[in-house]
Amino acid sequence: MSGRGNKAGAGGGDDTVIRIPPHYYIHVLDLKTNVTKPIIGPETFVRQDNEKVVEGPTKMVIIPPNHYCVVANPVMRDEEGEVQFDQYGQAKLLHADQEVRLTQEPFPLYPGETLDVKVTKLRAVPTNTALRLRAIADFTDADGTKRWAHDEWLFTGPGTYLPHKFVEVVETIRASIISPNQALRLRALKACKDQQGKDRVCGEEWLINKTGAYLPGAYEQVVGFISAYVLTENIALHLEALQSYKDRFGVNRKSGEQWLITIKDSEAFIPDVHENVIQVVNISTLTNRQYCVILDPMGDDGKNKLGQRKLIKGEKSFFLQPGERLEAGIQDVHILGEDEAIIVKAVLPFTDNGVERQPGNLWMIRGACEFIPTVEMEIIDRRKAMPLDENEGIYVRDIKTGKVRAVVGQTYVLNQDEELWDKPLPEQIEKLLSAEVDPLADRTARAHNKESKSRLKHKVVTYRVPHNAAAQIYDYKAKRARVVFGPDLVMLAPDEHFTQLSLSGGKPKRPNCIRSLCLLLGPDFMTDIITVETSDHARLALQLSYNWHFEYSQDSAEHASALFAVPDFVGDACKALASRIRGAVAAVPFDDFHRNSARIIRTSVFGLDENMKVKENFKFAANRLVITNVDIQSVEPVDQRTRDSLQKSVQLAIEITTNSQEASARHEAERLEQQAKGKLERQKIHDEAEAEKARTELLKLQSLSAAVESTGQAKAEAQSRAESLKIEGQAAVEQAQLKAEAQNIEAENELKRINDARKGELDYISATNSLEVEKAQKMSEIETSKFKDMVSTLGPENIAKIATSGHDNQLAMLQALGLQSTLITDGSTPLNLFSTAKGLVGALPPPDQ
């Protein structure tokens, strides 16, 4: 592997003698003819004067096995492979040409030849690999194949590729490994024939399904791998045709057509290039408690029936076909209880159990049952029975006639022609009903807004009238009112409404402060502040409290209607009473009113009877309200100067009263002080007398103590000795008594123990004897019963035969022997022939025989 720079041997360009070793060469230029020729070693070259060594010595080109090189501007050779020279002896060259030279003998490069590609190892193409080749000029291949410029083909392995001067290697192609359930998608780069010999047009795509290695052709492009969809009982493929073609099952498909592939068609499916997988369809499974409705179902001709519906009941499994969809998914069977029903509407004409149903007809399916709607009907509503207590109800409206009625105290199911009706009420009445305010306990706080709960408007409006109250209900349809006295429960009919009361409140009274649905009948009180003016123009603010109640009879309709005759009885009563009080106060001066305010006010309110006495009450005839008492809580002047003067006079009166009370208290204190001093002197004298008495007693006791002290010690010693001896004697007596009692207890215990032991032994012996006697009796009974059973079993005749069996046998034996008389003895026992003669066998018979 040498080039033109490898030098060998001796000498150079100016040397006369040049020694050329084997496998080396030099180029010598003849200066006369201007011709260059190679000199090949081994040789000793003597250069002439007209010669010049232009190259060398240079090593020849050596091509090992499985190698090659490319020579540019190669020499021309004849048919026998000899180099051709021109007339001047110069080697002819193929200019602008190349020659691929393979393994051969070492060769020199002729003048003008160059190594375009150095000695290179030949490319070995392994199995499942190919070289993509392209022709760069027109030529005929070694096997006679005509190649045109830019033609492409493959050199497939295994093999060693031999280069050609008109062929270039574009790329190395490796085979694609196709696994099971996999396909290779190919695209034609130009019109060609595939490996199966089928013509392909440019851009056409197809699949290779054969498992193993696939080497794409020169004009085949690998688009990618397509994995198979593994189909099961629960999975299907939804396909769409991208163009009209015939699928692998032999079915002609039109562009845009959609269909399903299930496990019945193929366990593993690889979509074709003309097929688009829209989605993987899961199986729809219905249990025996489910159903579904399919919209636009597919007919037997494979086309969807647009606008139609199909009912499928469980238990069943199916795939939704292309274009089909579930109306409301998989639905459960409607299980109706005894208190449930379903409202059904016909959407198509059909016959239901002999009944003609037209579109729009409504009817009710009552439980208890299981219900699945057909495609000719649809479910409008599901209704459940509403259990209503005797104090509960609902408003029901007939949708055909529009009539509204109240259903109370029963379990009710709305039929197909009925609906719940929401009863409208004024906003203020809604607040009063939902606020849950006690009209009696919260009567002072009724003006405050409390959090309210929303009312179910289809339920019958109820209101609990408290004790000693009344509520008025007006029927706008019948145009009459009724009054309900508490305690009672009011239930409004559809056309009835409450009469709302708007009463005055506050101090002073303001209209529409208190709103209520019931009227409290009292007794109760109301407080008001009024301004009056006396005859001397003194203006006063009076705070008065009136006790009141209604005088009525529940049995009287006239009384009941009169209670609600005055809408605001509080405001009207307070105004009327204030007017009477102002008129009475205006006729008296301030001083008189200040002294006699209670009498003046009570007289003005209640009036005087024929005896000129204040009446007990004041009655309003319009609504039967009775005022029974007036309490004057405060009287304050309105004018500041009057208030100041009144305050000064009150302070002066208080001062005078205080001074007089102080003087009286001082005199009383002095009197009490003198009395206390006298009592103290008397007590002192009494205490001194008592002290003298005590002193006398003390002296007596001291003298007695001295006498006792002189004789006490001897007497005490004697008494102590006597007491000691007495105690010792008593202790000895008690000890002897205790010893005797102990011995007595021990003897009694020992005697008791012996008695218990004797008694236990006697009981044991007695029990043992009783058991023995009982055992003997039972054994005798057993023997007796055994003997009786044996006797009864054998019978009297058998027993008699057993008893005489020995003698009978002997008699029979002797009779058989023919003996008339026999005596049998053992030979050692003596016989009394006189006494035994009568018993001999064969004795003579009596004479009468």
PDB file of C-alpha atoms in Angstrom, residues 23-136:
ATOM      1  CA  HIS A  23       8.162  -4.342  -6.364  1.00  0.00           C
ATOM      2  CA  TYR A  24       9.460  -0.822  -6.884  1.00  0.00           C
ATOM      3  CA  TYR A  25       9.497   1.353  -9.987  1.00  0.00           C
ATOM      4  CA  ILE A  26      10.710   4.678 -11.301  1.00  0.00           C
ATOM      5  CA  HIS A  27       9.488   7.066 -13.973  1.00  0.00           C
ATOM      6  CA  VAL A  28      12.186   8.181 -16.430  1.00  0.00           C
ATOM      7  CA  LEU A  29      11.664  11.214 -18.697  1.00  0.00           C
ATOM      8  CA  ASP A  30      13.399  11.173 -22.063  1.00  0.00           C
ATOM      9  CA  LEU A  31      14.378  14.775 -22.586  1.00  0.00           C
ATOM     10  CA  LYS A  32      14.713  14.272 -26.326  1.00  0.00           C
ATOM     11  CA  THR A  33      11.286  12.782 -27.012  1.00  0.00           C
ATOM     12  CA  ASN A  34       9.643  14.160 -23.923  1.00  0.00           C
ATOM     13  CA  VAL A  35       8.215  10.695 -23.209  1.00  0.00           C
ATOM     14  CA  THR A  36       8.035   9.267 -19.700  1.00  0.00           C
ATOM     15  CA  LYS A  37       8.193   5.546 -19.192  1.00  0.00           C
ATOM     16  CA  PRO A  38       8.206   3.341 -16.112  1.00  0.00           C
ATOM     17  CA  ILE A  39      11.215   1.192 -15.120  1.00  0.00           C
ATOM     18  CA  ILE A  40      10.166  -1.779 -12.925  1.00  0.00           C
ATOM     19  CA  GLY A  41      12.563  -3.442 -10.474  1.00  0.00           C
ATOM     20  CA  PRO A  42      14.450  -5.403  -9.552  1.00  0.00           C
ATOM     21  CA  GLU A  43      16.883  -3.606 -11.825  1.00  0.00           C
ATOM     22  CA  THR A  44      19.967  -1.367 -11.755  1.00  0.00           C
ATOM     23  CA  PHE A  45      19.188   1.532 -13.967  1.00  0.00           C
ATOM     24  CA  VAL A  46      21.969   3.632 -15.519  1.00  0.00           C
ATOM     25  CA  ARG A  47      20.642   7.012 -16.364  1.00  0.00           C
ATOM     26  CA  GLN A  48      21.681   8.528 -19.662  1.00  0.00           C
ATOM     27  CA  ASP A  49      22.443  12.165 -20.128  1.00  0.00           C
ATOM     28  CA  ASN A  50      19.190  12.737 -21.972  1.00  0.00           C
ATOM     29  CA  GLU A  51      17.146  11.022 -19.278  1.00  0.00           C
ATOM     30  CA  LYS A  52      15.803  12.285 -16.054  1.00  0.00           C
ATOM     31  CA  VAL A  53      14.235  10.367 -13.188  1.00  0.00           C
ATOM     32  CA  VAL A  54      11.018  12.265 -12.399  1.00  0.00           C
ATOM     33  CA  GLU A  55       9.680   9.816  -9.785  1.00  0.00           C
ATOM     34  CA  GLY A  56      10.939   6.950  -7.707  1.00  0.00           C
ATOM     35  CA  PRO A  57      11.943   4.577  -6.733  1.00  0.00           C
ATOM     36  CA  THR A  58       8.314   4.129  -5.657  1.00  0.00           C
ATOM     37  CA  LYS A  59       6.707   1.036  -4.204  1.00  0.00           C
ATOM     38  CA  MET A  60       4.184  -0.689  -6.411  1.00  0.00           C
ATOM     39  CA  VAL A  61       0.510  -0.757  -5.541  1.00  0.00           C
ATOM     40  CA  ILE A  62      -0.178  -4.002  -3.663  1.00  0.00           C
ATOM     41  CA  ILE A  63      -3.883  -4.971  -3.228  1.00  0.00           C
ATOM     42  CA  PRO A  64      -4.397  -7.686  -0.583  1.00  0.00           C
ATOM     43  CA  PRO A  65      -7.337 -10.091  -0.780  1.00  0.00           C
ATOM     44  CA  ASN A  66     -10.775  -8.522  -0.145  1.00  0.00           C
ATOM     45  CA  HIS A  67      -9.382  -5.088  -0.944  1.00  0.00           C
ATOM     46  CA  TYR A  68      -9.634  -2.707  -3.863  1.00  0.00           C
ATOM     47  CA  CYS A  69      -8.481   0.643  -5.105  1.00  0.00           C
ATOM     48  CA  VAL A  70      -9.640   3.169  -7.673  1.00  0.00           C
ATOM     49  CA  VAL A  71      -7.200   4.463 -10.258  1.00  0.00           C
ATOM     50  CA  ALA A  72      -7.942   7.738 -11.990  1.00  0.00           C
ATOM     51  CA  ASN A  73      -6.902   8.262 -15.607  1.00  0.00           C
ATOM     52  CA  PRO A  74      -6.110   4.560 -16.079  1.00  0.00           C
ATOM     53  CA  VAL A  75      -4.058   3.286 -19.026  1.00  0.00           C
ATOM     54  CA  MET A  76      -5.769   1.736 -21.980  1.00  0.00           C
ATOM     55  CA  ARG A  77      -5.482  -2.019 -22.347  1.00  0.00           C
ATOM     56  CA  ASP A  78      -6.274  -4.309 -25.232  1.00  0.00           C
ATOM     57  CA  GLU A  79      -8.416  -7.413 -25.130  1.00  0.00           C
ATOM     58  CA  GLU A  80      -5.575  -9.402 -23.691  1.00  0.00           C
ATOM     59  CA  GLY A  81      -4.989  -6.897 -20.970  1.00  0.00           C
ATOM     60  CA  GLU A  82      -1.800  -5.445 -22.361  1.00  0.00           C
ATOM     61  CA  VAL A  83      -1.051  -1.752 -22.025  1.00  0.00           C
ATOM     62  CA  GLN A  84      -1.384   0.196 -25.234  1.00  0.00           C
ATOM     63  CA  PHE A  85       1.225   2.775 -26.230  1.00  0.00           C
ATOM     64  CA  ASP A  86       1.102   5.541 -28.784  1.00  0.00           C
ATOM     65  CA  GLN A  87       3.556   6.020 -31.606  1.00  0.00           C
ATOM     66  CA  TYR A  88       5.958   7.827 -29.328  1.00  0.00           C
ATOM     67  CA  GLY A  89       5.995   5.038 -26.793  1.00  0.00           C
ATOM     68  CA  GLN A  90       3.850   6.932 -24.265  1.00  0.00           C
ATOM     69  CA  ALA A  91       1.164   4.823 -22.466  1.00  0.00           C
ATOM     70  CA  LYS A  92      -2.310   5.781 -23.589  1.00  0.00           C
ATOM     71  CA  LEU A  93      -4.598   7.052 -20.791  1.00  0.00           C
ATOM     72  CA  LEU A  94      -8.386   7.154 -20.363  1.00  0.00           C
ATOM     73  CA  HIS A  95      -8.567  10.686 -19.197  1.00  0.00           C
ATOM     74  CA  ALA A  96     -11.354  11.686 -16.757  1.00  0.00           C
ATOM     75  CA  ASP A  97     -12.081   8.011 -16.259  1.00  0.00           C
ATOM     76  CA  GLN A  98     -11.688   5.634 -13.349  1.00  0.00           C
ATOM     77  CA  GLU A  99     -10.815   1.989 -12.993  1.00  0.00           C
ATOM     78  CA  VAL A 100     -11.580  -0.209 -10.013  1.00  0.00           C
ATOM     79  CA  ARG A 101      -8.834  -2.701  -9.452  1.00  0.00           C
ATOM     80  CA  LEU A 102      -9.259  -5.728  -7.199  1.00  0.00           C
ATOM     81  CA  THR A 103      -6.792  -8.241  -5.806  1.00  0.00           C
ATOM     82  CA  GLN A 104      -3.932  -8.855  -8.344  1.00  0.00           C
ATOM     83  CA  GLU A 105      -0.208  -8.853  -8.674  1.00  0.00           C
ATOM     84  CA  PRO A 106       1.580  -5.693  -7.558  1.00  0.00           C
ATOM     85  CA  PHE A 107       1.471  -3.115 -10.299  1.00  0.00           C
ATOM     86  CA  PRO A 108       3.075   0.239 -10.949  1.00  0.00           C
ATOM     87  CA  LEU A 109       1.255   3.427 -11.777  1.00  0.00           C
ATOM     88  CA  TYR A 110       1.964   4.578 -15.267  1.00  0.00           C
ATOM     89  CA  PRO A 111       2.733   8.226 -15.890  1.00  0.00           C
ATOM     90  CA  GLY A 112      -0.552  10.157 -15.573  1.00  0.00           C
ATOM     91  CA  GLU A 113      -2.253   7.520 -13.384  1.00  0.00           C
ATOM     92  CA  THR A 114      -3.240   8.476  -9.811  1.00  0.00           C
ATOM     93  CA  LEU A 115      -4.869   6.637  -6.903  1.00  0.00           C
ATOM     94  CA  ASP A 116      -8.273   8.209  -6.522  1.00  0.00           C
ATOM     95  CA  VAL A 117      -9.201   5.807  -3.723  1.00  0.00           C
ATOM     96  CA  LYS A 118      -6.378   4.222  -1.806  1.00  0.00           C
ATOM     97  CA  VAL A 119      -6.290   0.523  -1.159  1.00  0.00           C
ATOM     98  CA  THR A 120      -9.463  -0.075   0.852  1.00  0.00           C
ATOM     99  CA  LYS A 121     -11.060  -3.150   2.292  1.00  0.00           C
ATOM    100  CA  LEU A 122     -14.092  -4.395   0.400  1.00  0.00           C
ATOM    101  CA  ARG A 123     -17.409  -3.827   2.162  1.00  0.00           C
ATOM    102  CA  ALA A 124     -18.948  -7.015   3.554  1.00  0.00           C
ATOM    103  CA  VAL A 125     -22.739  -6.860   3.651  1.00  0.00           C
ATOM    104  CA  PRO A 126     -24.155  -9.035   6.480  1.00  0.00           C
ATOM    105  CA  THR A 127     -27.468 -10.861   6.536  1.00  0.00           C
ATOM    106  CA  ASN A 128     -30.658  -8.706   6.705  1.00  0.00           C
ATOM    107  CA  THR A 129     -28.642  -5.750   5.365  1.00  0.00           C
ATOM    108  CA  ALA A 130     -28.400  -4.191   1.941  1.00  0.00           C
ATOM    109  CA  LEU A 131     -26.579  -1.419   0.182  1.00  0.00           C
ATOM    110  CA  ARG A 132     -28.664   1.058  -1.691  1.00  0.00           C
ATOM    111  CA  LEU A 133     -26.844   1.719  -4.945  1.00  0.00           C
ATOM    112  CA  ARG A 134     -27.324   4.477  -7.502  1.00  0.00           C
ATOM    113  CA  ALA A 135     -26.055   4.615 -11.082  1.00  0.00           C
ATOM    114  CA  ILE A 136     -24.199   7.798 -11.915  1.00  0.00           C
TER     115      ILE A 136
END
